[in-house]
XYZ file of C-alpha atoms in Angstrom:
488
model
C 70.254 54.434 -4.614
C 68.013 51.832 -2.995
C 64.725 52.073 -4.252
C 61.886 52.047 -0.838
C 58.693 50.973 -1.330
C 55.310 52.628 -0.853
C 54.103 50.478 1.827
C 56.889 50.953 4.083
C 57.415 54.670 3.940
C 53.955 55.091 4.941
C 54.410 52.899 7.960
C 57.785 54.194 9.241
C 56.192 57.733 8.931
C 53.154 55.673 11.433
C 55.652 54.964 13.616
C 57.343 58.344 13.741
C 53.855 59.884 14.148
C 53.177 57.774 17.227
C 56.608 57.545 18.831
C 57.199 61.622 19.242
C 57.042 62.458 22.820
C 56.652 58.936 24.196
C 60.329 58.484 26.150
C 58.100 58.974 29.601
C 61.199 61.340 31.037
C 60.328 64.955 31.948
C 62.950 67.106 32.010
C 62.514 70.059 35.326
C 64.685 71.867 37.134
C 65.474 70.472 40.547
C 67.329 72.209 43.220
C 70.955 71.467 43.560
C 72.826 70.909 47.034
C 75.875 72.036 45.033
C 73.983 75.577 45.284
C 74.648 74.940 49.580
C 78.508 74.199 49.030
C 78.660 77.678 47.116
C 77.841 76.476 43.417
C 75.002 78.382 41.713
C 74.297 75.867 38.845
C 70.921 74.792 38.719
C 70.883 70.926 36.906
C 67.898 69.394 34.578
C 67.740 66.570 35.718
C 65.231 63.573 34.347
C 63.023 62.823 36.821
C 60.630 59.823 35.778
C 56.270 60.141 36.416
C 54.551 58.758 39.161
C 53.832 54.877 38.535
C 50.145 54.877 37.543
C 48.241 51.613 38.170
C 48.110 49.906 34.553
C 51.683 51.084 33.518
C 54.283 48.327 33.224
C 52.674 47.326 29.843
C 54.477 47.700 26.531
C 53.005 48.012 22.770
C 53.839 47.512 19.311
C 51.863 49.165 16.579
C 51.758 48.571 12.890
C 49.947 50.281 9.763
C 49.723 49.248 6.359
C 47.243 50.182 3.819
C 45.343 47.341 2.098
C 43.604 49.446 -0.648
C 43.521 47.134 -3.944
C 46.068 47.907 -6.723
C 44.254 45.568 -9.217
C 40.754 44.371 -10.424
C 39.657 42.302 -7.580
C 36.079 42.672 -7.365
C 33.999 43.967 -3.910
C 32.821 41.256 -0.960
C 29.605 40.592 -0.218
C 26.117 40.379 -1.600
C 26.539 38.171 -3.557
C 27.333 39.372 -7.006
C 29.531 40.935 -9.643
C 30.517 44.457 -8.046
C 33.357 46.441 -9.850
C 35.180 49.213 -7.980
C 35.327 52.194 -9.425
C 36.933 54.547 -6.837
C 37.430 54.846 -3.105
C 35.861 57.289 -0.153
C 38.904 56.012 1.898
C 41.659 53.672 2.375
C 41.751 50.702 3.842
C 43.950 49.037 6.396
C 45.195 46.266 8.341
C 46.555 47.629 11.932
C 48.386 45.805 14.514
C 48.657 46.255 18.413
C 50.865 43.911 19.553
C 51.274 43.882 23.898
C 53.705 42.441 26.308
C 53.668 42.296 29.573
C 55.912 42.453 32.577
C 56.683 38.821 32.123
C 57.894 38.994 28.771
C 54.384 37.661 27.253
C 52.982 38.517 23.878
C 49.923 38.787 21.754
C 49.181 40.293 18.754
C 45.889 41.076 17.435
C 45.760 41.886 13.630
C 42.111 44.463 12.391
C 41.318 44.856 9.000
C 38.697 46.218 6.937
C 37.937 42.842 4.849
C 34.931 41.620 4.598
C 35.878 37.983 5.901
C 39.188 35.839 5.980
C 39.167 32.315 5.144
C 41.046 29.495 7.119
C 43.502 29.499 4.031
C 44.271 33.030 4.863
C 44.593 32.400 8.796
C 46.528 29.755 8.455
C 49.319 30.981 6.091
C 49.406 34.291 8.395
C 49.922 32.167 11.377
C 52.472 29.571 10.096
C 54.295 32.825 8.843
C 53.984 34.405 12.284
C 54.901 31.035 13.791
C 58.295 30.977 12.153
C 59.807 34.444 12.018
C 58.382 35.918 15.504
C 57.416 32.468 17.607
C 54.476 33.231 18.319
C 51.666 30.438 19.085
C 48.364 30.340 18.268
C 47.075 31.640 21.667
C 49.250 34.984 20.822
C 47.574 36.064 17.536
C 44.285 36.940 16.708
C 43.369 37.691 13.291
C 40.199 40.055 12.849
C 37.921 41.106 10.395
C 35.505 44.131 10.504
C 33.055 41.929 7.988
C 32.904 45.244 5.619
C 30.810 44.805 2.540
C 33.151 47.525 0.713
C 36.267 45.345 0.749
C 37.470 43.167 -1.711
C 37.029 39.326 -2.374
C 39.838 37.467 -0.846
C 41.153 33.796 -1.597
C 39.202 30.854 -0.686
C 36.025 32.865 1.086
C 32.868 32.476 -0.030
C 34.248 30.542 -3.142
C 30.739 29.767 -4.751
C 29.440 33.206 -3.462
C 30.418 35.082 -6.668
C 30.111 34.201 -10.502
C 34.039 34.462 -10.710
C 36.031 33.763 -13.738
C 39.409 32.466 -14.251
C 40.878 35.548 -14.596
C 39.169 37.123 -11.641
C 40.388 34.259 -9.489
C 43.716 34.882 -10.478
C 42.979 38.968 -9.360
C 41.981 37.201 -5.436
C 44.753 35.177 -5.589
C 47.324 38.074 -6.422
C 45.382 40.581 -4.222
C 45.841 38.098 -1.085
C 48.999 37.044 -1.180
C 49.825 41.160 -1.492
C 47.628 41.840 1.235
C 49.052 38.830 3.834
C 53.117 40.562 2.796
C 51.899 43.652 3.545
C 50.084 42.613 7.295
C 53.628 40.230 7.963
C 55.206 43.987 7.293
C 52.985 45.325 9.886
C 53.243 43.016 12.293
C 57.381 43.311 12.335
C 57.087 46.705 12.544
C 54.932 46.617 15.539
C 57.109 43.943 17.325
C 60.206 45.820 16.299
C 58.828 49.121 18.034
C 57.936 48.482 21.550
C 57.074 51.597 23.993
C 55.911 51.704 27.154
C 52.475 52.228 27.917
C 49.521 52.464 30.538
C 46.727 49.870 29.766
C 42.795 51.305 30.391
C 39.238 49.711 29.502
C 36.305 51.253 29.749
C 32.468 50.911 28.101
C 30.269 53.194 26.464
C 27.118 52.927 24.432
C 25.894 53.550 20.956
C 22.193 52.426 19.882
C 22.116 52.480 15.953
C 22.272 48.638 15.757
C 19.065 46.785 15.150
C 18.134 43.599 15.502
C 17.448 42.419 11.855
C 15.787 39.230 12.611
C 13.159 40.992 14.553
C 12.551 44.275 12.658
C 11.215 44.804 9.199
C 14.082 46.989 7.881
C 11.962 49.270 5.696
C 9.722 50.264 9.128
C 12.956 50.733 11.017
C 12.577 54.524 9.859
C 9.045 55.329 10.976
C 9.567 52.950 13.944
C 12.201 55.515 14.884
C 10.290 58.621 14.097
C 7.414 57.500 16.256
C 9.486 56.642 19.112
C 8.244 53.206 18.805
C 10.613 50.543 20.567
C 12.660 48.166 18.608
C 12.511 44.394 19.195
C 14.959 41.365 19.818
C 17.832 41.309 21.505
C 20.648 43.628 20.766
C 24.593 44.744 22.435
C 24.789 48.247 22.264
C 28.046 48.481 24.460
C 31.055 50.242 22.854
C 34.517 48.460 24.905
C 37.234 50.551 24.651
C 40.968 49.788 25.294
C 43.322 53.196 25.277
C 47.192 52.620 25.482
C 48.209 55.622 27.100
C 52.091 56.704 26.416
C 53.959 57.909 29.588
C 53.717 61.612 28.130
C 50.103 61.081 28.575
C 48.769 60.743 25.315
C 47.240 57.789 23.149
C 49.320 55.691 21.263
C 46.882 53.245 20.228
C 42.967 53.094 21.081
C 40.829 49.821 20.053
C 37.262 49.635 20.311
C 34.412 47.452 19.296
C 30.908 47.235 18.112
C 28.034 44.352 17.346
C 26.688 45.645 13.949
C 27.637 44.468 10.395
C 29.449 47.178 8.211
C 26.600 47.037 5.607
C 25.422 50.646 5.893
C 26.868 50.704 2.221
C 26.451 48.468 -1.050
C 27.638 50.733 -3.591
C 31.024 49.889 -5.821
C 33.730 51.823 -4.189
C 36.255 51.224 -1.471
C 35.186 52.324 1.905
C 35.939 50.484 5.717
C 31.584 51.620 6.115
C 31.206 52.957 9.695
C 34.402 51.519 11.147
C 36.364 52.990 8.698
C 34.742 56.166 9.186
C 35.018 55.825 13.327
C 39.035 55.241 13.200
C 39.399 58.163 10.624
C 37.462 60.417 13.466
C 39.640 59.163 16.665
C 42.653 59.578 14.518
C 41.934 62.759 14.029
C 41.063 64.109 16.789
C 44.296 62.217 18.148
C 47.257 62.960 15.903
C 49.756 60.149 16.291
C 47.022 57.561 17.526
C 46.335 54.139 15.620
C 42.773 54.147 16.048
C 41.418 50.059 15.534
C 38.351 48.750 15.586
C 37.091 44.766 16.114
C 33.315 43.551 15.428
C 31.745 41.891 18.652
C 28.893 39.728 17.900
C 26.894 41.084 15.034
C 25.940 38.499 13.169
C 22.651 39.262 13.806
C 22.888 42.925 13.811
C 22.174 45.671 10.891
C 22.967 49.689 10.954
C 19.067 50.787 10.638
C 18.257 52.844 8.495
C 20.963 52.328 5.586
C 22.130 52.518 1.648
C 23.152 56.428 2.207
C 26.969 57.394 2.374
C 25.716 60.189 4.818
C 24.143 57.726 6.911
C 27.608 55.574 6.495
C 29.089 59.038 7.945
C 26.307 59.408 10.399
C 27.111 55.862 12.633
C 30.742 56.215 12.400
C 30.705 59.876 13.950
C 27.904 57.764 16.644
C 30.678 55.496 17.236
C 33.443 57.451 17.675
C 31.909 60.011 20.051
C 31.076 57.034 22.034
C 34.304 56.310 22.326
C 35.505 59.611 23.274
C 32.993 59.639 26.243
C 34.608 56.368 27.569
C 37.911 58.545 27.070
C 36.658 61.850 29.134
C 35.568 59.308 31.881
C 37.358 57.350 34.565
C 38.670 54.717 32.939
C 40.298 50.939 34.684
C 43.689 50.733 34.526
C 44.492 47.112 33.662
C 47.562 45.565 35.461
C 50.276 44.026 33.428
C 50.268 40.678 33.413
C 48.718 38.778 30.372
C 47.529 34.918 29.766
C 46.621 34.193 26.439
C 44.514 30.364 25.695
C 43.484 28.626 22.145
C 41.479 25.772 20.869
C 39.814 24.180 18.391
C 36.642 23.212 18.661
C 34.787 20.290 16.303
C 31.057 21.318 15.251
C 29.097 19.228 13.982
C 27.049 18.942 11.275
C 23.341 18.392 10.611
C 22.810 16.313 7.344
C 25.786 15.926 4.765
C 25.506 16.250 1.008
C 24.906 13.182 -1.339
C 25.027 13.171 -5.062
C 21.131 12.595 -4.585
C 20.149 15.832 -3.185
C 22.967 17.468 -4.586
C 21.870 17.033 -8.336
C 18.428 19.041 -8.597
C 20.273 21.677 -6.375
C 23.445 21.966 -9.793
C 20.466 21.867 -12.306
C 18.824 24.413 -10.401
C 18.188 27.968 -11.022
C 19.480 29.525 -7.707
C 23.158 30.508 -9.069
C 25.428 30.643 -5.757
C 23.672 27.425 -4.645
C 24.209 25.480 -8.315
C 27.794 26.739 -7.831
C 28.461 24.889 -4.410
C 26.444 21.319 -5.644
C 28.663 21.528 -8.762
C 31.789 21.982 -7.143
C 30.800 19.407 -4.492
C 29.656 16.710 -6.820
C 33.364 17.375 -8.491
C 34.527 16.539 -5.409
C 32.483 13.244 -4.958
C 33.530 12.154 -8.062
C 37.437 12.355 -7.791
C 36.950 10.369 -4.782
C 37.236 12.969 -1.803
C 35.461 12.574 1.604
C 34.533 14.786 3.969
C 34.364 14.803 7.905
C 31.102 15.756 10.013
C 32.741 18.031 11.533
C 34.103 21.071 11.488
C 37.401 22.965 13.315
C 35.934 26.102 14.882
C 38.625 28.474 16.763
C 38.795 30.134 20.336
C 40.736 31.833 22.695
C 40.821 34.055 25.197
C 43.137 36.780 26.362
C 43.042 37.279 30.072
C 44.868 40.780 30.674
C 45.297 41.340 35.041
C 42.131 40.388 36.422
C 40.349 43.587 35.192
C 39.669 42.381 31.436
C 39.149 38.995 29.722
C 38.929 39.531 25.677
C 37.398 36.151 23.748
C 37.661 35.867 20.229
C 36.036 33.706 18.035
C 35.097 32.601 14.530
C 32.893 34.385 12.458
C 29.941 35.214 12.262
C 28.651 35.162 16.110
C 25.231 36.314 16.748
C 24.629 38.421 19.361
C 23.168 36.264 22.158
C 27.280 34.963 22.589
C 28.686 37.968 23.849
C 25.462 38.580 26.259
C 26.354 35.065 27.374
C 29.943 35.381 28.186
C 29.544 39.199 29.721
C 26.955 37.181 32.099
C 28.794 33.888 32.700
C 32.702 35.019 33.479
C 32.600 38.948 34.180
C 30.944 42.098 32.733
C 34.570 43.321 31.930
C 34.243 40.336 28.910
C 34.834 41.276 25.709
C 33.864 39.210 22.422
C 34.994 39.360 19.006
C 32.837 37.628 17.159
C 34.886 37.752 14.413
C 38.299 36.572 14.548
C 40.861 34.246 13.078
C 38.672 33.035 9.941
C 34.988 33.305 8.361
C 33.389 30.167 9.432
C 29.763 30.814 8.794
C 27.124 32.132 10.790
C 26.956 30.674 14.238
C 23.796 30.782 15.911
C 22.472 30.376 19.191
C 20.185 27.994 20.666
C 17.660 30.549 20.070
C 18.309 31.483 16.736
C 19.089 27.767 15.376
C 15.436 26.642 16.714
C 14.005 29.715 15.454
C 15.363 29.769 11.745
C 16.077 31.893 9.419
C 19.010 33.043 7.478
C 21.370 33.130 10.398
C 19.895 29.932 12.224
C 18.765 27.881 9.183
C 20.304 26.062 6.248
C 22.383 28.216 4.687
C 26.182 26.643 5.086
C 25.946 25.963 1.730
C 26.751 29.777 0.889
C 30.256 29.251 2.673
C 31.641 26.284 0.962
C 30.796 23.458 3.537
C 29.693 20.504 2.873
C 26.658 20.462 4.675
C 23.130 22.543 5.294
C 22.967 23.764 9.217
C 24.864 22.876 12.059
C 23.542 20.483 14.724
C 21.352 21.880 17.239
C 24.017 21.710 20.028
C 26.307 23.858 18.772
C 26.056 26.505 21.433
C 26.900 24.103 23.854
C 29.858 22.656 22.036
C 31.059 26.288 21.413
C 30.518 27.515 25.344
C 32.123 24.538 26.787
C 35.270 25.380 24.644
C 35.388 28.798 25.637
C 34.857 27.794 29.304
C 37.978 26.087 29.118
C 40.141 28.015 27.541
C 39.033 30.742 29.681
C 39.987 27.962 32.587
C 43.246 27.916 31.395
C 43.898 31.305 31.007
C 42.749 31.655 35.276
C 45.364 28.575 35.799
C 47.997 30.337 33.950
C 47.101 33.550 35.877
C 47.155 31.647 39.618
């Protein structure tokens, strides 16, 4: 007998779980004219709904748990973290959507920390090959969860790795990518009809970290005292609704880093928490969650697993208001856009400045100069620039979803609502871990989001040139553009 593994059990049974009841035929008794001509049998006969407004859509969903198996230490912060046990699972999920045309996207959430351009593009030439998809059709997204593990080729100098836990990120990844290629056939090998509805709601435990001292956050909040800076406190929702009338898939976002938790054990943080809720209280629904722009965002007060608890159930009962309300159907027709981007850099390293910085005593920096005065010396040379992704998904004329790479501080998505439509959703997190990507504001003010620091993700600079808010909005502006041509 053919042995079946794990993985794919658990995502068949998904599949099951979310197909029951979705045919959209109900079966009623309708009166027979044969009863006129002297017949008395009564025939059930299938009689199809009424057409609602954002039907005409069809979806794919996929499910496959990305827990580790091995030693592969925890993301994030910066250090040696061990896991030693889970609160939850974690998981990769896939919606994939087609319209009445024939048009597809996929869009790909995990509960990883970050996923580097290695990653992205491996997924993609994959995805390329076996389902033809093109760039503009797949987004790759990342909640940025601190209780993830470490993945290949992100944040390489960020942890005090050894050989043989490089070799753990290495086997880890290329596990996780099979098992997200799994998901994603699956998804595009189940399509269902669907209705397509967006809708906002609010949830206000994300706080601007640059402009509040996070250990007055609590008595702040216990006086009533108002928080500073700017913040997005909008929940979007998007609910597939099956032709039987329930959910097959709902996906929602938020502008607040999962760091609610730094402890050594496998948790999604408040997303996690959020999609276990919906899921819940929705048997058969994929429940999926994206981070907006949150670069600059922290969950206020933190470091408690009950607080952890605390946001997600916040999050997910905003979500479920946007559910008991009047939600926008969206109308089936789909343009999807993508480009690259080149941002430049500031200052680039040189051997001179480079040399204190190895003989220093900051560790993750000494790592980076080391590795890039290795690279100096065998000769390699690096561009100015750097390839920054993103697209845009127009869906009817009701919603326009823009992803881009991480991490996007909040002032992007208040931008783009403000500039194309307030039906204008931003993940600020998709496709691959970039670094942090300030605004105007926030690269004249400083600090650790605006300042020097692209020496923590690998690049071979310090801070981006001061019109990289520009370079970025122009890009989106077109693809955008070309999603509106594609639409006309």
């Amino acid at each position: 007998m053919k042995k079946t593994k794990p993985g794919a059990i658990k995502r068949r049974k998904f599949i099951s779980s979310v197909t029951t009841g979705t045919l959209g035929l109900v079966s009623v008794p309708v009166f027979s004219f044969d009863k006129l001509r002297g017949k008395s049998e009564n025939k059930a006969v299938e009689v199809p709904p009424p057409k609602q407004a954002g039907s005409g859509w069809q979806i794919g969903i996929g499910k496959a748990s990305i827990s580790p198996q091995n030693g592969v230490w925890l993301a994030g912060y910066g250090k040696k973290r061990v896991a030693y046990g889970k609160i939850h699972d974690l998981w990769a999920k896939v919606i994939a959507l087609k319209d009445t045309n024939g048009q597809r996207v996929v869009m790909v959430t995990t509960d990883h920390m970050g996923m580097s351009k290695t990653i992205y593009e491996r997924l993609f030439s994959t995805l390329q090959q076996r389902f033809k998809l093109d760039r503009s059709q797949f987004m790759l997204t990342f909640s940025h969860n601190h209780c993830g593990p470490c993945l290949e080729d992100d944040l390489v100098d960020y942890y005090p790795s050894d050989q043989q836990q490089k070799h753990l990120v290495t086997e880890y990844t290329a596990w996780m990518e099979a098992q997200i290629i799994a998901a994603v056939d699956e998804a595009l090998g189940s399509w269902q009809s669907c209705e397509l509805l967006q809708g906002e709601g609010k949830c206000t435990f994300a706080v601007n970290r640059r402009d509040n001292k996070e250990a007055e956050v609590p008595e702040m909040l216990a006086n009533g005292v108002s928080l500073k800076g700017a913040v997005d406190h909008y929940v979007p929702v998007l609910a597939a609704k099956a032709p039987g009338g329930h959910y097959l898939a709902l996906l929602f976002g938020y502008a607040c880093h999962p760091t609610t938790l730094d402890f050594n054990t496998w948790c999604g943080d408040y997303p996690g928490f959020a999609q276990i809720n919906l899921e819940s209280n929705h048997p058969g629904t994929a429940a999926m969650f994206f981070n907006a722009c949150g670069g600059d965002q922290n969950p206020l007060p933190r470091r408690k697993l009950e607080l952890c608890e605390k946001y997600g159930k916040m999050l997910s009962d905003a979500v479920e208001e946007v559910l008991e309300s009047k939600m926008e159907p969206i109308s089936p027709q789909l343009t999807p856009a993508f480009s690259f981007v080149d941002l430049e850099y500031e200052e680039m390293i040189s051997m001179e400045k480079l040399t204190p910085i190895a003989n220093g005593n900051r560790p993750l920096q000494a790592r980076w100069a080391n590795r890039m005065i290795g690279k100096i010396k065998a000769g390699e040379t690096f561009s100015n620039t750097y390839p920054f992704p993103v697209q845009a998904w127009k869906m009817g004329n009701e919603l326009l979803f823009i992803g881009m790479g991480g991490e996007a501080v909040v002032d992007y998505s208040l931008r783009f609502k403000k500039e194309f439509s307030p039906t204008t959703w931003v993940c600020g997190y998709a496709n691959y871990m970039a670094a942090y990507i300030p605004s105007r504001r926030v690269w004249e003010e400083g600090g650790y989001e605006g300042g020097p620091h692209l020496d923590e993700y690998g690049h071979p600079a310090w801070k981006w040139k001061g019109d990289i808010e520009d370079r970025i909005a122009g890009a989106v502006q077109k693809v955008v553009g070309e999603t509106e041509k594609k639409y006309g």
